[in-house]
Coordinates of C-alpha atoms in Angstrom, one line a residue:
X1 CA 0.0 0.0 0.0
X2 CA 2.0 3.1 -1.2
X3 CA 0.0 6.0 0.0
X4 CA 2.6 8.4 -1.8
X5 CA 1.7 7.1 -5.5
X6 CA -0.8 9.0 -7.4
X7 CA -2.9 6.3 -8.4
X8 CA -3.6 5.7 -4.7
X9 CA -7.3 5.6 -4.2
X10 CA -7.1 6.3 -0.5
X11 CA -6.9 10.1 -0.6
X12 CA -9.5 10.2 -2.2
X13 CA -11.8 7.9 -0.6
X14 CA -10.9 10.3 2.8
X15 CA -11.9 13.7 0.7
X16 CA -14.9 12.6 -0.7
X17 CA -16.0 11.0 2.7
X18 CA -15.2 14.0 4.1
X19 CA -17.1 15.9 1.7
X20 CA -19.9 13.8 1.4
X21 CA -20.8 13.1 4.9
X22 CA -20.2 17.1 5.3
X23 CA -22.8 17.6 2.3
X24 CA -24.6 15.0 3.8
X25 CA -25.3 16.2 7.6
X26 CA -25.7 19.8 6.8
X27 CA -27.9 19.9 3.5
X28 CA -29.5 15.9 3.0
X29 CA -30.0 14.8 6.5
X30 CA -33.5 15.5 6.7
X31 CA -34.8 14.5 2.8
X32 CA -32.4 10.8 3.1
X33 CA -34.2 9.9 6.4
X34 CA -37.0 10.4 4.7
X35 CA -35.9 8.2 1.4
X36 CA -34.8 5.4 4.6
X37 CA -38.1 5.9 6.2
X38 CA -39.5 4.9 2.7
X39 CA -37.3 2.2 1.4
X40 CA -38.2 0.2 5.3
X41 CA -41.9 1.1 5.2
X42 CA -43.2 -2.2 3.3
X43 CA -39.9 -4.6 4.6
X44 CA -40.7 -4.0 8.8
X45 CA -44.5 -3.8 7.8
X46 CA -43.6 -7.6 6.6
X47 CA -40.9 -8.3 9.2
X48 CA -42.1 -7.0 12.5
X49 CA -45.2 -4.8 12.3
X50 CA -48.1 -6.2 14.3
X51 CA -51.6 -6.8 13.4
X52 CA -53.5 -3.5 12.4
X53 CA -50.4 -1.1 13.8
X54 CA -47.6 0.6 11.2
X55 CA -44.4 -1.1 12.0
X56 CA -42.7 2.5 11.3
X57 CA -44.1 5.7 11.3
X58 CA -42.9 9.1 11.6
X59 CA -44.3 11.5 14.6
X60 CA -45.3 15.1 12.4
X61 CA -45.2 17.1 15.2
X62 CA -41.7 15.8 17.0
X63 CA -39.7 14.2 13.7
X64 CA -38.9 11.0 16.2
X65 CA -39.4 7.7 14.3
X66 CA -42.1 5.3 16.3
X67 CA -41.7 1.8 16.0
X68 CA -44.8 -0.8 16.5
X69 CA -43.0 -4.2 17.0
X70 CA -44.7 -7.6 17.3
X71 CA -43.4 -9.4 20.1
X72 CA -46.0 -12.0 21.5
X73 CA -43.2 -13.2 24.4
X74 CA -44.2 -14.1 28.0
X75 CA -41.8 -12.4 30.8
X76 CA -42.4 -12.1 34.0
X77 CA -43.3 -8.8 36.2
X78 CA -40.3 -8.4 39.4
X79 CA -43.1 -6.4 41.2
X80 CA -45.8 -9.0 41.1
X81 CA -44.2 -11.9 40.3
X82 CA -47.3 -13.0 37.3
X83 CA -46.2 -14.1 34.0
X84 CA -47.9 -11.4 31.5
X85 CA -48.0 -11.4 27.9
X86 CA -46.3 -9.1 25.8
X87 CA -47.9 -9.1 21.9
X88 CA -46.2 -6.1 20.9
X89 CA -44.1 -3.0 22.0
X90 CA -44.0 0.5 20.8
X91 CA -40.6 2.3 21.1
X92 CA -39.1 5.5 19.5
X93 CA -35.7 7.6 18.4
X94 CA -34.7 10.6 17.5
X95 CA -33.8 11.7 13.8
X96 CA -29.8 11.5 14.6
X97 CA -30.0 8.3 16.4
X98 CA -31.5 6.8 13.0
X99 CA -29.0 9.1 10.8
X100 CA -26.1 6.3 11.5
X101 CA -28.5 4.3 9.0
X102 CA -28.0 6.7 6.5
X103 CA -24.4 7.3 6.7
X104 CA -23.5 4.3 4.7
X105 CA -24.7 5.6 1.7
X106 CA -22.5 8.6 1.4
X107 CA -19.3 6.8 2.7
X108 CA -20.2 4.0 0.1
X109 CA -20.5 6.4 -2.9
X110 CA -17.1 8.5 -1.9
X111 CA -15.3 4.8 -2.2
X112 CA -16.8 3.8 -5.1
X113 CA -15.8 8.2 -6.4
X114 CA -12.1 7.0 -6.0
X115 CA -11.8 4.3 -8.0
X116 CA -14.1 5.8 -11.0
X117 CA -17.1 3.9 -10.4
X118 CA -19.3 6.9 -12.1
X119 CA -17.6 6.0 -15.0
X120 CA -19.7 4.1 -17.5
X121 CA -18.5 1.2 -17.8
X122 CA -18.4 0.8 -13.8
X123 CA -21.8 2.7 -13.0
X124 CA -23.8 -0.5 -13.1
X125 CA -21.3 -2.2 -10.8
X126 CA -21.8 1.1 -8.7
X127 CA -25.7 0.4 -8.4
X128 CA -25.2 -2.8 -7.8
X129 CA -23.4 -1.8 -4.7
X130 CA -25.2 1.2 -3.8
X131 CA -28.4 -1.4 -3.9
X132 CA -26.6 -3.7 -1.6
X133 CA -26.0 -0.4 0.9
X134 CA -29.3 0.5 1.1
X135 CA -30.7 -3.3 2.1
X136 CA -28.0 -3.8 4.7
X137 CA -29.5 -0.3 6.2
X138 CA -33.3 -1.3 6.0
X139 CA -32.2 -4.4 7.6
X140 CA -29.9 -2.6 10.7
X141 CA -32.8 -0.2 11.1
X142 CA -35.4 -3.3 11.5
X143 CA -33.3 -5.0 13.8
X144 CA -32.4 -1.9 15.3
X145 CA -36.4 -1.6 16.3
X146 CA -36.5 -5.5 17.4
X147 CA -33.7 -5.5 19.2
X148 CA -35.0 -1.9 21.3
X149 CA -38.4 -3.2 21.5
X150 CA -37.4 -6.5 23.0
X151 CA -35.1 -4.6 25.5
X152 CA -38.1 -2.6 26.7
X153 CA -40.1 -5.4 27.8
X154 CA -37.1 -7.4 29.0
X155 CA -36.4 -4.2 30.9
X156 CA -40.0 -3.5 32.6
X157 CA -40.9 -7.1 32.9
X158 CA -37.6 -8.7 33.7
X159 CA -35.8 -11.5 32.0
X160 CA -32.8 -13.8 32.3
X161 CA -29.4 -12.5 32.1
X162 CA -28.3 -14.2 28.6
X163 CA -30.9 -12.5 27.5
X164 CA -30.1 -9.1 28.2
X165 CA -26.5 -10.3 27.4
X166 CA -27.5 -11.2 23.8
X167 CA -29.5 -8.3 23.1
X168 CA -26.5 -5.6 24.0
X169 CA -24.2 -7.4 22.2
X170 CA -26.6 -8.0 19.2
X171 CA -27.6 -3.7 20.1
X172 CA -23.9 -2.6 19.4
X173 CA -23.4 -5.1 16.6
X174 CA -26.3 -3.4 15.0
X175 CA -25.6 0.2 15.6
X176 CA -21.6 0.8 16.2
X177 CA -20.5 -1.9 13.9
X178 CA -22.5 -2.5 10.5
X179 CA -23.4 1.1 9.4
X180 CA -19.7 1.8 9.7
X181 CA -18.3 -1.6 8.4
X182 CA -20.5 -2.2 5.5
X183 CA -19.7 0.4 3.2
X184 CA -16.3 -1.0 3.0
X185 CA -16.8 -4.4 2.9
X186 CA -19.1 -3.4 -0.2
X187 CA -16.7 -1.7 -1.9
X188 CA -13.9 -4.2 -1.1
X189 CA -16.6 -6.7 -3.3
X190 CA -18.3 -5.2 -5.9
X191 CA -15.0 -3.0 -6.7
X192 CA -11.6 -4.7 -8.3
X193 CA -9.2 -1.7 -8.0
X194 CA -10.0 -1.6 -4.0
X195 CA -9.1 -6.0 -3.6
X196 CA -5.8 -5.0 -6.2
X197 CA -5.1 -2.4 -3.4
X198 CA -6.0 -3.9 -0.1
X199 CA -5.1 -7.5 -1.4
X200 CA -3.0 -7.7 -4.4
X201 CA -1.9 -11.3 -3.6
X202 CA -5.5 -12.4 -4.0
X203 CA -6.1 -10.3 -7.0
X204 CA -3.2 -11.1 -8.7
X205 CA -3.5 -14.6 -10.7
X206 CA -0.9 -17.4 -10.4
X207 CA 1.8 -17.1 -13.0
X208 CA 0.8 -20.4 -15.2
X209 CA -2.7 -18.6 -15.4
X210 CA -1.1 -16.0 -17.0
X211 CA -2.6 -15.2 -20.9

């Protein structure tokens, strides 16, 4: 990895990240929560949404994101000691707790920006990762709202350590980890010029396979 020569796409994967997260935050924060919240309507409606509730739905007056959950899960009250019956759970989050969701997509196109992936003969490849990027968030965001609504009942109604154990670990896996990891591991796949620069001895073809 020479980070001196000028065919390094690293300096310009940091600029346009830069840039575009910049861009992103100040001017598109609002209208690409919005494109998220529309992209996951139909897939947590399927997923998770109970009978006769939305699974998402956006609070007019406040901007924070609701989340109807089905559940159906027996846990037991520590005040009372009965077993009650949880079918579903509503929980909420701000706008910038979502906007990690978003992120992706701006890190993802600056990567694919330094290796001329707007070009035309690499656009399609491009979409095809962009399209990747924008499943992995509607699918962080659903388990995002699982994994929050679960913790809320677990929480109120008590539950067994592992439990609670799992769902942190499966909560920062979610949140701290895939918004941030994905967009890399995307372009590392869908893009050649990023495996011939992270791992040229994989990219590079044994000598007798030569043409």
């Amino acid at each position: 990895m020479n980070l001196t020569n000028p065919s390094n796409p690293v300096p310009r994967a940091v600029i346009g990240c830069v840039l575009g997260l910049t861009v992103w935050w100040f001017l598109l924060k609002r209208a690409t929560l919005y494109a998220l919240f529309l992209l996951a309507f139909l897939p947590m409606d399927i997923l998770i949404g109970p009978p006769a509730l939305k699974a998402v739905a956006i609070n007019s007056q406040t901007d924070r994101w609701v989340f109807n959950v089905a559940l159906n899960i027996d846990a037991k009250d520590p005040e009372t000691g009965k077993v009650q019956h949880a079918s579903s759970m509503e929980v909420d989050a701000t706008p910038d707790e979502i906007a990690f969701f978003v992120s992706g997509w701006f890190v993802y196109l600056a990567l694919a920006f330094a290796v001329g992936g707007f070009g035309k003969k690499k656009l399609v490849s491009t979409a095809k990762g962009f399209a990747i990027q924008l499943a992995i968030s509607v699918l962080a965001l659903t388990v995002y709202a699982y994994v929050n609504a679960f913790g809320s009942v677990y929480a109120d109604l008590g539950t067994r350590p592992g439990s609670v154990w799992f769902l942190k670990w499966l909560y920062h896996v979610d949140y701290l980890v895939v918004p941030f990891f994905a967009p890399f591991l995307i372009a590392l796949i869908v893009h050649q010029e990023w495996r011939d620069y992270f791992l040229p001895k994989l990219s590079q073809a044994p000598a007798g396979q030569k043409k």
